[in-house]
mmCIF file of C-alpha atoms and ligand atoms in Angstrom:
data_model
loop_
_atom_site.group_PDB
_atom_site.id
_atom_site.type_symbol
_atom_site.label_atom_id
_atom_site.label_comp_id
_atom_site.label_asym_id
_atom_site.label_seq_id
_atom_site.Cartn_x
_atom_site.Cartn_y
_atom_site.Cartn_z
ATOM 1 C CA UNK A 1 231.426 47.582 62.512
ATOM 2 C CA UNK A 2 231.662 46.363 65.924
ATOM 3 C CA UNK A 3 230.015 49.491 67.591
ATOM 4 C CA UNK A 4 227.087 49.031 64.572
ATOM 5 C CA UNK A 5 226.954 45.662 65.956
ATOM 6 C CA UNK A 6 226.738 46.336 69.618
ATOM 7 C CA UNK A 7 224.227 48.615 69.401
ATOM 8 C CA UNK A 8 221.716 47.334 67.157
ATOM 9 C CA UNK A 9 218.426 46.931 67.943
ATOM 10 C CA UNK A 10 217.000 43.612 67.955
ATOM 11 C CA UNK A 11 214.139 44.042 70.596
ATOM 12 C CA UNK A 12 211.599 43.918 67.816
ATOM 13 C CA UNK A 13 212.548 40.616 66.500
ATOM 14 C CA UNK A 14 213.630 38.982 69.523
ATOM 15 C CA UNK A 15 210.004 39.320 71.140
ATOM 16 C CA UNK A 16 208.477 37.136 69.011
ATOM 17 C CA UNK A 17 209.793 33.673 69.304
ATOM 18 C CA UNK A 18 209.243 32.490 65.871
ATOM 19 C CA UNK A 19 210.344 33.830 62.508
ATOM 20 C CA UNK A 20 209.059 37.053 62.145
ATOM 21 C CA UNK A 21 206.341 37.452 59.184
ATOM 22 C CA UNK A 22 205.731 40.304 56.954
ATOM 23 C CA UNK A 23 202.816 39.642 54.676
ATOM 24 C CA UNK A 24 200.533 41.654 52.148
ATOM 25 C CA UNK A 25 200.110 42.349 48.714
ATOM 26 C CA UNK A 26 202.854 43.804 46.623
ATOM 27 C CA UNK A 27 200.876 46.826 45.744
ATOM 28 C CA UNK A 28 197.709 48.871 47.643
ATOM 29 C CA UNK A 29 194.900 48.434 44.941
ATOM 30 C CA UNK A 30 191.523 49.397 46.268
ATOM 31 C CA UNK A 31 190.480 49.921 49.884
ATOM 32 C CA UNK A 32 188.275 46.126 49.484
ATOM 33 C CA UNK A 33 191.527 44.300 48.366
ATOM 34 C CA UNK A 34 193.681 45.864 50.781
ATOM 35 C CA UNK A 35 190.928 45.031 53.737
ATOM 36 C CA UNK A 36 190.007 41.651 52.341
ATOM 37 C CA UNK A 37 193.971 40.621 52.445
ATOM 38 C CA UNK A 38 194.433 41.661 55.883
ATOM 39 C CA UNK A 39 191.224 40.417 57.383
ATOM 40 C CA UNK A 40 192.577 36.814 55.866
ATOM 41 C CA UNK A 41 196.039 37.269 57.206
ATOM 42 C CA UNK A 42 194.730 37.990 60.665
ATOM 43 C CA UNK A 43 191.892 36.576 60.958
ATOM 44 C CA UNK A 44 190.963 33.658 64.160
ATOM 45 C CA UNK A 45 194.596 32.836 65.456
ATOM 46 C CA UNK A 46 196.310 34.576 61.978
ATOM 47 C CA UNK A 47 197.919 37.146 64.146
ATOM 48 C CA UNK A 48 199.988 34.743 66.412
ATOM 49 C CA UNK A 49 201.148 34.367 62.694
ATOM 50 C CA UNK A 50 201.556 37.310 61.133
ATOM 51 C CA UNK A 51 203.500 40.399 63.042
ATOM 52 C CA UNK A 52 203.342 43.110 60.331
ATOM 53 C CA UNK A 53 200.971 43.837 57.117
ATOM 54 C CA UNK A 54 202.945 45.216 54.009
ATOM 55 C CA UNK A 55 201.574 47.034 51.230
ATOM 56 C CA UNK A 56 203.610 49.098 48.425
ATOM 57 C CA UNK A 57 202.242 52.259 47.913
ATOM 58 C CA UNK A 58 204.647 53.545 45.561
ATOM 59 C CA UNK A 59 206.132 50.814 42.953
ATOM 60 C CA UNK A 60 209.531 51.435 41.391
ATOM 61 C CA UNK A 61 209.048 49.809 37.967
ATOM 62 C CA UNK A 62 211.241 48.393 35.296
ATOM 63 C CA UNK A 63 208.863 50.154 32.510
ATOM 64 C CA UNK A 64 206.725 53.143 32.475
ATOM 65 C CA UNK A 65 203.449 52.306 31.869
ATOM 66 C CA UNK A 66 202.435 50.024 34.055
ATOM 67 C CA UNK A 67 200.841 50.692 37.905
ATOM 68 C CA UNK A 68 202.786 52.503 39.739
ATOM 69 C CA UNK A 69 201.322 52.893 42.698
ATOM 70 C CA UNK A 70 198.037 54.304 44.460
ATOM 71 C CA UNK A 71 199.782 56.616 46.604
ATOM 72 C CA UNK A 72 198.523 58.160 49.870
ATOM 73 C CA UNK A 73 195.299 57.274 49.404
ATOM 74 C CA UNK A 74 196.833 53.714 50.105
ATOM 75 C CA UNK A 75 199.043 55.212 53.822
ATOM 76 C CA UNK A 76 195.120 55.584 54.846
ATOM 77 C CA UNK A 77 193.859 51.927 54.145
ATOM 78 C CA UNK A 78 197.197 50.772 55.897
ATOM 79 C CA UNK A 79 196.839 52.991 58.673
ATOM 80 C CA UNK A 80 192.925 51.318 59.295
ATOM 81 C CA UNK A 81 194.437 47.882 58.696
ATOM 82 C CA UNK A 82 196.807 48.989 62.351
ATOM 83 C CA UNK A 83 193.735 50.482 63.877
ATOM 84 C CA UNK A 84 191.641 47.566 63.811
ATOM 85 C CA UNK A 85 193.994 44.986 64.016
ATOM 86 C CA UNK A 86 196.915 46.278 66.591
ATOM 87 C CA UNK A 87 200.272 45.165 64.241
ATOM 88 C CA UNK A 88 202.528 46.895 61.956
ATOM 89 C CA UNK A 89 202.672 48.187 59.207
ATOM 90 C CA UNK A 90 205.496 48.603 56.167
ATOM 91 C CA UNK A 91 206.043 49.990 52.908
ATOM 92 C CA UNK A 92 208.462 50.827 50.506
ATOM 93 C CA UNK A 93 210.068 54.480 50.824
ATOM 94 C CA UNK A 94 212.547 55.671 47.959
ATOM 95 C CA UNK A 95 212.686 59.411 49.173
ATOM 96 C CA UNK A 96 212.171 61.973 51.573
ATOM 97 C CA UNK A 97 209.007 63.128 50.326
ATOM 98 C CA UNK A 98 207.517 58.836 51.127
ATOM 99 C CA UNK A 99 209.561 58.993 54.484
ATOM 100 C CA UNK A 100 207.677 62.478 55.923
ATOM 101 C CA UNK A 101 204.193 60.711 54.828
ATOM 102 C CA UNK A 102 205.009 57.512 56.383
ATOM 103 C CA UNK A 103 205.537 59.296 59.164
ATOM 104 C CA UNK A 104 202.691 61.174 59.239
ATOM 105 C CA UNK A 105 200.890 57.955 58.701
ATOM 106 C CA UNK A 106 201.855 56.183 61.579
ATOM 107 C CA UNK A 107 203.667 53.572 59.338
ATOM 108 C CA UNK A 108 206.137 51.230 61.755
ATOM 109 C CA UNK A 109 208.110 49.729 59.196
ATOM 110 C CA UNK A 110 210.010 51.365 56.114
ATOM 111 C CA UNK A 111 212.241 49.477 54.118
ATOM 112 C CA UNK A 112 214.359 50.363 50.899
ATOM 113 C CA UNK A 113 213.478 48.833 47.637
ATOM 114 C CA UNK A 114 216.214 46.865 45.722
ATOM 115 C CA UNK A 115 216.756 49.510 42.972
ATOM 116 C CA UNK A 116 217.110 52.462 45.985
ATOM 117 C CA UNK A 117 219.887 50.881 47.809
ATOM 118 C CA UNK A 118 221.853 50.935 44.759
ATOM 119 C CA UNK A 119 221.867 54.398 45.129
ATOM 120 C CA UNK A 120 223.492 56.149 47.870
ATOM 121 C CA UNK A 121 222.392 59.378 47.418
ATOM 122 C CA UNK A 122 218.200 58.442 47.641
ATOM 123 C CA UNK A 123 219.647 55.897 50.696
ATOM 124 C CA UNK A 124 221.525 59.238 52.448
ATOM 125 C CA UNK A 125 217.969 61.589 51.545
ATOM 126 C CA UNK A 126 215.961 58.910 53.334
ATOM 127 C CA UNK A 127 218.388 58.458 56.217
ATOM 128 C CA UNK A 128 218.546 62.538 56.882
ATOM 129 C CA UNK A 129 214.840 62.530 56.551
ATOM 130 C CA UNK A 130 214.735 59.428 59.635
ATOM 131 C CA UNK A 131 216.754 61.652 62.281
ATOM 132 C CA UNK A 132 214.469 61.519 65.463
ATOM 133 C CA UNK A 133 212.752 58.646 64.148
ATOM 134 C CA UNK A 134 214.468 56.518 66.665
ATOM 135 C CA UNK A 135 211.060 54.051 67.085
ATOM 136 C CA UNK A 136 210.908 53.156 63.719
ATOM 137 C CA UNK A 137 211.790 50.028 62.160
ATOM 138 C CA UNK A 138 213.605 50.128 59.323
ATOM 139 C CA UNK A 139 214.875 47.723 56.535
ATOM 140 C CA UNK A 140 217.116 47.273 53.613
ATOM 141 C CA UNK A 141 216.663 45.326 50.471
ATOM 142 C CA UNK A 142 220.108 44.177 49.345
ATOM 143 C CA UNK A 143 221.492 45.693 45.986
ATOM 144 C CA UNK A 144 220.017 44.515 42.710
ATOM 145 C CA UNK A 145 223.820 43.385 41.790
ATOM 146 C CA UNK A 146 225.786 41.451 44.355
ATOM 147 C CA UNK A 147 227.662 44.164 46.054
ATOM 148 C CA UNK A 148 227.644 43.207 49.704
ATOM 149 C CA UNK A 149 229.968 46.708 50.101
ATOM 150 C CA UNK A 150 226.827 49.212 49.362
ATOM 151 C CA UNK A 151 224.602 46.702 51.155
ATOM 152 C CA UNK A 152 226.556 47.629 54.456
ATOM 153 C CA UNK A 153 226.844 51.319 53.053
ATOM 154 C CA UNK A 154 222.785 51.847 53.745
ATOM 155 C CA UNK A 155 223.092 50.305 57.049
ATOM 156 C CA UNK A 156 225.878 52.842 57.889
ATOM 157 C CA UNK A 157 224.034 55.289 56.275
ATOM 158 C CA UNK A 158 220.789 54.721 58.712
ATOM 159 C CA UNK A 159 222.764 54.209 61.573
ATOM 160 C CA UNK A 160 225.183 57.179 61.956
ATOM 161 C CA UNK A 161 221.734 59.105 62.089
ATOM 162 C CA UNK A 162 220.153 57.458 64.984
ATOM 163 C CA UNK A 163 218.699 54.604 63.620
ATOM 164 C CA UNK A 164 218.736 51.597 65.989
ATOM 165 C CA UNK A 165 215.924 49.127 64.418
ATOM 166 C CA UNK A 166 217.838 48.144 61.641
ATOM 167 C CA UNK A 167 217.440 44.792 59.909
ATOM 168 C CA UNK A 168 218.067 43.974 56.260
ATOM 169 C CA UNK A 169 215.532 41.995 53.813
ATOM 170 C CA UNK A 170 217.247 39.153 51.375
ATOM 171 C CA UNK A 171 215.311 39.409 48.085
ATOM 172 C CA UNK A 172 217.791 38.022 45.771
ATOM 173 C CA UNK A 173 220.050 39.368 42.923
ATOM 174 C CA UNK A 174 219.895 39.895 39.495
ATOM 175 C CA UNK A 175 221.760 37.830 36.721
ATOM 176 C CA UNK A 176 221.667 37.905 33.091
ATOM 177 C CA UNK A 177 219.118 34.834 32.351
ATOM 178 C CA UNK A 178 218.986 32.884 35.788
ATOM 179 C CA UNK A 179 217.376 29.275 34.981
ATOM 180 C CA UNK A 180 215.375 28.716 38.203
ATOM 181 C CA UNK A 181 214.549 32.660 40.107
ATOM 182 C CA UNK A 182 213.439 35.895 39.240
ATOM 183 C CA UNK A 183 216.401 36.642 41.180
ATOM 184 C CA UNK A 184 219.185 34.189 42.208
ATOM 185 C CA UNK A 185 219.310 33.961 45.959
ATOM 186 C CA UNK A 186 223.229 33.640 45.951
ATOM 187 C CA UNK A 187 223.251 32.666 49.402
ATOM 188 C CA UNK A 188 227.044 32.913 49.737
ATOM 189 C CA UNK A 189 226.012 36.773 50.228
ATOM 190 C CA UNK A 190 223.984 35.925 53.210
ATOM 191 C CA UNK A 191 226.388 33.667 54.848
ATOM 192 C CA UNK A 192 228.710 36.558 54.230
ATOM 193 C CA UNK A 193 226.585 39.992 55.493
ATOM 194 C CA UNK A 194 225.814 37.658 58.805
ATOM 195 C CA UNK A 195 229.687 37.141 59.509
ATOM 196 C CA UNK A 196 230.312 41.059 58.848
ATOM 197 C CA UNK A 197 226.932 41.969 61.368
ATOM 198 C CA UNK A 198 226.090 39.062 62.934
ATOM 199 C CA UNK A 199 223.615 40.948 65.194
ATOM 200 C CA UNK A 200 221.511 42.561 62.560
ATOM 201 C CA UNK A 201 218.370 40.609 61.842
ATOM 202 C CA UNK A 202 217.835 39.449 58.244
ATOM 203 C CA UNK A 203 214.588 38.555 56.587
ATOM 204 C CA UNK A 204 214.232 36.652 53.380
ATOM 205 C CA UNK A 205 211.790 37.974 50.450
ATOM 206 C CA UNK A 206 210.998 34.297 49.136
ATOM 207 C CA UNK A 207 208.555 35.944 46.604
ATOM 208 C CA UNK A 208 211.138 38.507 45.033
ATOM 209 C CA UNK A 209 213.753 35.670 44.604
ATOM 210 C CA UNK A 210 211.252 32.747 42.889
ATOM 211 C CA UNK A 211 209.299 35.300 41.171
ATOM 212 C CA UNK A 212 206.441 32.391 40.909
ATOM 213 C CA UNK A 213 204.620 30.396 43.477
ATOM 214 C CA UNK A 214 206.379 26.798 42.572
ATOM 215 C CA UNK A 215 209.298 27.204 45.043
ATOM 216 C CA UNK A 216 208.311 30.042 47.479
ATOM 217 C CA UNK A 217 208.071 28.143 50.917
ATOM 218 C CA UNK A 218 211.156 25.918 49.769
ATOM 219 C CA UNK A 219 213.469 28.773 49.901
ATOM 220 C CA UNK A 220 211.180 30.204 53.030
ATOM 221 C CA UNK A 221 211.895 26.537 54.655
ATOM 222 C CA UNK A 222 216.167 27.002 53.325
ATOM 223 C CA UNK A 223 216.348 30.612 54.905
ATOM 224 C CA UNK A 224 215.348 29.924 58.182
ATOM 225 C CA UNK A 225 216.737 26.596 58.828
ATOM 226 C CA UNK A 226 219.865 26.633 56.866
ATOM 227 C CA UNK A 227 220.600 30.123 57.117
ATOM 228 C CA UNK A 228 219.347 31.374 60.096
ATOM 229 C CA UNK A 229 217.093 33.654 58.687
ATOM 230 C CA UNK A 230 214.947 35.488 61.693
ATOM 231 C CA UNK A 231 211.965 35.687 59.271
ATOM 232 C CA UNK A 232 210.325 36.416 55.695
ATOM 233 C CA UNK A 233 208.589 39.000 53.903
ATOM 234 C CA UNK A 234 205.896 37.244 51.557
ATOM 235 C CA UNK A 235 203.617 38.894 48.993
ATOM 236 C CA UNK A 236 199.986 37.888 49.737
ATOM 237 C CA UNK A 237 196.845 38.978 47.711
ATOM 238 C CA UNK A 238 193.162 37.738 48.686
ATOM 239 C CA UNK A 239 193.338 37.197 44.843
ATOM 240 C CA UNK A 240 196.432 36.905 43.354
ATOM 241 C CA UNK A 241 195.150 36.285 40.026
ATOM 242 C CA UNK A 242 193.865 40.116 39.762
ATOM 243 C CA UNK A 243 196.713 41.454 41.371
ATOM 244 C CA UNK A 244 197.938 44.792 39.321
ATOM 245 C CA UNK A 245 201.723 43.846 40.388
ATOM 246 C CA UNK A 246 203.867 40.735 40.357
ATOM 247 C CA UNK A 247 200.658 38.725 40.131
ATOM 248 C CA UNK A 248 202.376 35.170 39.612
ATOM 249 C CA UNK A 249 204.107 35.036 42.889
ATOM 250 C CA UNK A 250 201.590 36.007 45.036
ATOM 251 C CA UNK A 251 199.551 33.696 47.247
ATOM 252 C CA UNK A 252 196.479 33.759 49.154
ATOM 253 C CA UNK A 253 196.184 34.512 53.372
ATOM 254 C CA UNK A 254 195.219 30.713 53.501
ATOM 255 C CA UNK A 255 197.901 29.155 51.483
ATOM 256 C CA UNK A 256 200.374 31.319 53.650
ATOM 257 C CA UNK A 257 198.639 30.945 56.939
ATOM 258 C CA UNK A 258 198.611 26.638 56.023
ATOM 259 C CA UNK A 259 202.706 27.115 55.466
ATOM 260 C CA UNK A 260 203.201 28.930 58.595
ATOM 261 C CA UNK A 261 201.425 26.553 60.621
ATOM 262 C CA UNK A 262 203.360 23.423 59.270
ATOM 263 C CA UNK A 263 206.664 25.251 59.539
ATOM 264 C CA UNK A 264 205.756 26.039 63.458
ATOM 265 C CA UNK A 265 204.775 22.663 64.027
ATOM 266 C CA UNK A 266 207.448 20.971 62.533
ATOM 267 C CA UNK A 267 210.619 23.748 63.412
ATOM 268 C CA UNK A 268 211.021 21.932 67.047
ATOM 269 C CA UNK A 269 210.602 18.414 65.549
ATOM 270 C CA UNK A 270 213.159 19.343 62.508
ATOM 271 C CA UNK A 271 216.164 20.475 65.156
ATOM 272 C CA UNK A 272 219.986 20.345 63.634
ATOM 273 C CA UNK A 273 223.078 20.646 64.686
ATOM 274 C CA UNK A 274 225.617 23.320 63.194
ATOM 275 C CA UNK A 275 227.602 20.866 61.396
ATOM 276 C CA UNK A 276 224.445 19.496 59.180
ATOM 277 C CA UNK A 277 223.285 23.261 58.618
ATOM 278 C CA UNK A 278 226.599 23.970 57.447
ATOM 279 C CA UNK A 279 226.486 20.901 55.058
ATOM 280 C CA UNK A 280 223.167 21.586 53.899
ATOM 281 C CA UNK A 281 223.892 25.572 53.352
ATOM 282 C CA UNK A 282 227.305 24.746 51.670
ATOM 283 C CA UNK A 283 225.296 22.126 49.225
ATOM 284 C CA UNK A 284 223.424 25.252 48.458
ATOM 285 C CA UNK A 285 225.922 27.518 47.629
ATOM 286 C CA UNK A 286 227.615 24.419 44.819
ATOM 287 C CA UNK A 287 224.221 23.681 43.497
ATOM 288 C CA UNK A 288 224.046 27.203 42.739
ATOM 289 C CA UNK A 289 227.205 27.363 41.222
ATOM 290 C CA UNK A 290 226.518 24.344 38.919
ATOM 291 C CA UNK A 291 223.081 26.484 37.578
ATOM 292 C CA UNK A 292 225.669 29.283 36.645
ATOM 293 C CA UNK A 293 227.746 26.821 34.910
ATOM 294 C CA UNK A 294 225.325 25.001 33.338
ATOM 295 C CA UNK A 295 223.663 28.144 31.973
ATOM 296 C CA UNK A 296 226.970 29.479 31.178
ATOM 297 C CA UNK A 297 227.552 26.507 28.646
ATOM 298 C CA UNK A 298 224.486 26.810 26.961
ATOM 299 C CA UNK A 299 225.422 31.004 26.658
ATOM 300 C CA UNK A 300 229.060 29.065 24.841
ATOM 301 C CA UNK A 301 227.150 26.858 22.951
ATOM 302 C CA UNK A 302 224.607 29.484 21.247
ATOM 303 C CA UNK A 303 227.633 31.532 20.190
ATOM 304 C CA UNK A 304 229.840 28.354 18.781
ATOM 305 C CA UNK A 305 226.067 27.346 16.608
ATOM 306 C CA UNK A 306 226.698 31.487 15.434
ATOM 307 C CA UNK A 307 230.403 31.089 14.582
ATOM 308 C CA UNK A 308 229.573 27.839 12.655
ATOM 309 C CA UNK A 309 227.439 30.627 9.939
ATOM 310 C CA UNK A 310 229.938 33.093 10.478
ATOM 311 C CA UNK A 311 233.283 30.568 8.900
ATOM 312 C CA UNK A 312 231.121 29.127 6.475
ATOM 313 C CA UNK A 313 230.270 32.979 5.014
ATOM 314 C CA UNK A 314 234.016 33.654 5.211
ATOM 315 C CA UNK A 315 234.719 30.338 3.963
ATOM 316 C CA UNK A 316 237.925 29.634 6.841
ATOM 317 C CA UNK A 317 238.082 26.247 8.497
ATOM 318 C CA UNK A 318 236.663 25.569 11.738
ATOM 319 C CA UNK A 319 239.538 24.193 13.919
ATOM 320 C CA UNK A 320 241.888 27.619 13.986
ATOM 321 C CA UNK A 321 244.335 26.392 15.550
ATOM 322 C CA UNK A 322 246.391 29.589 16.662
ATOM 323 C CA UNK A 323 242.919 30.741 18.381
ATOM 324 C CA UNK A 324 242.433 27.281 19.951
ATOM 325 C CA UNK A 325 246.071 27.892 21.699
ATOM 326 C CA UNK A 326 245.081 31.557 22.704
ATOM 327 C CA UNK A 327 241.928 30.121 24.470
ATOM 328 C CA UNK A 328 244.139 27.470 26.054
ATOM 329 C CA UNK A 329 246.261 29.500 27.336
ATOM 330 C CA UNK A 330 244.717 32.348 29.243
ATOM 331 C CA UNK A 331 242.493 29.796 30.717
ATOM 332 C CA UNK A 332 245.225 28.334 32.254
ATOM 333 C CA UNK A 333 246.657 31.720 33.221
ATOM 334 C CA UNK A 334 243.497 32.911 34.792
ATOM 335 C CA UNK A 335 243.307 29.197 36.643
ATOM 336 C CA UNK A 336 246.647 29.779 37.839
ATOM 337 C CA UNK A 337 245.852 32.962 39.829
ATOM 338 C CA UNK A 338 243.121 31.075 41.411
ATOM 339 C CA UNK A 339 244.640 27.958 42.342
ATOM 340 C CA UNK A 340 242.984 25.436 39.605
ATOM 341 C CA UNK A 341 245.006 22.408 38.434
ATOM 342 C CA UNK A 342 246.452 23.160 34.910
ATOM 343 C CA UNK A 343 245.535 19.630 33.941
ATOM 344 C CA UNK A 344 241.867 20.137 35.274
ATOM 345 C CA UNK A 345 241.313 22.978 32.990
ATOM 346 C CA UNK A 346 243.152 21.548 29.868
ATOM 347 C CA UNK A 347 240.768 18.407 30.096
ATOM 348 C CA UNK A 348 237.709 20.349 30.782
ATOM 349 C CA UNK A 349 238.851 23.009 27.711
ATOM 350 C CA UNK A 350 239.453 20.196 25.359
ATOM 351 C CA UNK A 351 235.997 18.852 26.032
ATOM 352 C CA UNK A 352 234.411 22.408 25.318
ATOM 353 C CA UNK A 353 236.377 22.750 22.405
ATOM 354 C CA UNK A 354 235.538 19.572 20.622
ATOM 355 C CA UNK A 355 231.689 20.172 21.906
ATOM 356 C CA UNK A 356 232.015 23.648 19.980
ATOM 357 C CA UNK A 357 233.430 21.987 17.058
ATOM 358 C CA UNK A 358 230.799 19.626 16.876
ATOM 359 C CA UNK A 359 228.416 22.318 17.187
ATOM 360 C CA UNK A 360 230.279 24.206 13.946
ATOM 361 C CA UNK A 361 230.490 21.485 11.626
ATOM 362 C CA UNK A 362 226.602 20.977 12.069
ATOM 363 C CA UNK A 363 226.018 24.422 11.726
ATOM 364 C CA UNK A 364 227.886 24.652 8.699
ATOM 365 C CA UNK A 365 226.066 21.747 7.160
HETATM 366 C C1 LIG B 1 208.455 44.838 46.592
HETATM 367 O O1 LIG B 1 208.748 44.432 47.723
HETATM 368 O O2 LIG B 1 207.305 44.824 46.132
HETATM 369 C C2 LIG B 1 209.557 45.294 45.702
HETATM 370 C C3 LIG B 1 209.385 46.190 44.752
HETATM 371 O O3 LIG B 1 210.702 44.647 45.968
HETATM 372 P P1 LIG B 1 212.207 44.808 45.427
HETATM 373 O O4 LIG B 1 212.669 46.159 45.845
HETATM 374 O O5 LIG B 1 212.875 43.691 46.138
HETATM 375 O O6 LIG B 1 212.179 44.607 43.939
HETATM 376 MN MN1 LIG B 2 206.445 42.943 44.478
#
């Protein structure tokens, strides 16, 4: 890891002073909507703003059926977006076949989808298919799960065939029903990549993590300042409401170009030290954990409401008390291992317990 470190490639980030933007619509729709968001991205003083336009041109999604993306047709539009406006341009590659047309394209910046870096075989095609491609820029979505191993795996992957202009995007993680994101940010993953390769830069994806427009420059605002982000990808449509992909969590050129211009304006004003970043970041990581406990109980509490039906159909009583020492038990076992107070996790299990008992004897009414 230290020779990864050493020699990465941070030229293209370090140039530009402020948080580095990458903004565009999720998908390439029509040759009008991909012109239209560009010329209001970059428009009058836009493109002291905004360094690189991003389009996808082919869309990995969860169900068939829907768009999946307009294809080459699209590499053209972004290409003319680069002409006529001198910045970069990205989109998503998931195979060899994407890589040789973004090439031919004269695409700057390719970056690996969520659901592709899970997968090290389509991360090793794509990395084979980037040897002499030393110029390009290119980036990698972390996992849809929280494994920070195969995270690090693409970067190796990229750089142990030439690849110097790597940087990595933050877009969030998937959990079974998370109460506030699309995809929890579980930032303790950040703080951790950056202590593994502190020199790669890292981007956050604000629009993949909130999956709606309500929190999307409050997480830009946390990256940056509280984790050190270097800059964000954000999805921007000149009409979000007709977009033909992720729709709710796009915004418009203006809305992003207002944010941008706040955020420069204020960033010298707003200076902290280390110590109050690392309060503020670690505040993040508990209130984070409290969502996952909080929607944890209510997972407990659906299942005690479903046990309540269950003894009344068998006709058993609801305190079992040989169970209610099992559960006691290996909680304390499992607490053990991890350094938790026995007494902490008796109280707390007694309080669940007569909660689900409550919950039973209503049920069972
Ligand atoms: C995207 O950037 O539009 C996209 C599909 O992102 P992700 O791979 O993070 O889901
Ligand atoms: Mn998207």
């Amino acid at each position: 890891m230290d020779v990864l470190n050493k020699n990465i490639d941070r030229s293209w980030i370090d140039n530009c002073n402020n948080p580095f933007i990458i903004s565009g619509p999720c998908s390439a729709e029509s040759k009008m909507q991909i012109f239209n968001t560009a010329n209001g991205l970059l428009k009058n003083e836009g493109k002291s703003y905004v360094h690189a336009f991003r389009a996808g041109i082919w869309k990995p999604r969860t169900k068939p059926g829907n768009f999946e993306g307009i294809g080459i047709e699209g590499l053209k539009w972004l290409r003319e977006v680069k002409k006529n406006n001198g910045i970069y341009i990205a989109t998503e590659v998931a195979n060899k076949e994407h890589v040789k047309l973004c090439i031919n394209h004269d695409v700057d910046i390719l970056w690996i989808g969520a659901r592709s870096t899970t997968n090290p075989f389509l991360v090793q095609e794509i990395a084979d298919s980037l040897v002499g491609q030393n110029d390009k820029i290119v980036l990698v979505k972390n996992p849809i799960h929280p494994d920070i191993e195969l995270w690090i795996g693409a970067v190796e992957r990229l750089y142990k065939k030439g690849i110097r202009k790597i940087g990595l995007i933050h877009r969030g993680f998937y959990t079974y029903k998370s109460l506030k994101y699309r995809n929890q940010p579980n930032w303790k993953l950040v703080l951790e990549i950056k202590n593994i390769i502190p020199e790669i830069p890292i981007l956050c994806d604000p629009s993949h993590i909130c999956g709606n427009r309500d929190r999307l420059f409050d997480i830009s605002n946390k990256s940056i300042r509280y984790f050190n982000c270097d800059g964000l990808m954000i999805e921007s449509h000149y009409d979000p409401s007709k977009a033909w992909s992720d729709s709710n969590q796009q915004i418009t050129p203006d809305i992003l170009l207002d944010f941008l211009k706040s955020f420069y304006s204020n960033s010298n004003k707003d200076y902290i030290t280390k110590n109050q970043r690392d309060l503020e970041s670690f505040r993040l990581l508990i209130d984070e954990l409290d969502e996952n406990i909080i929607s944890i109980l209510s997972e407990r509490m659906n299942i005690s409401r479903k046990l309540g039906i269950i003894k009344k159909n068998l006709d058993i009583n609801i305190l079992q008390p040989n169970r209610w020492n099992i559960i006691m038990k290996q909680s304390i076992n499992l607490g053990k291992d991890l350094g938790i107070p026995e007494q902490l996790l008796k109280n707390i299990f007694k309080l669940l317990h007569q909660e689900s008992i409550k919950i039973q004897n209503k049920t069972m009414k």
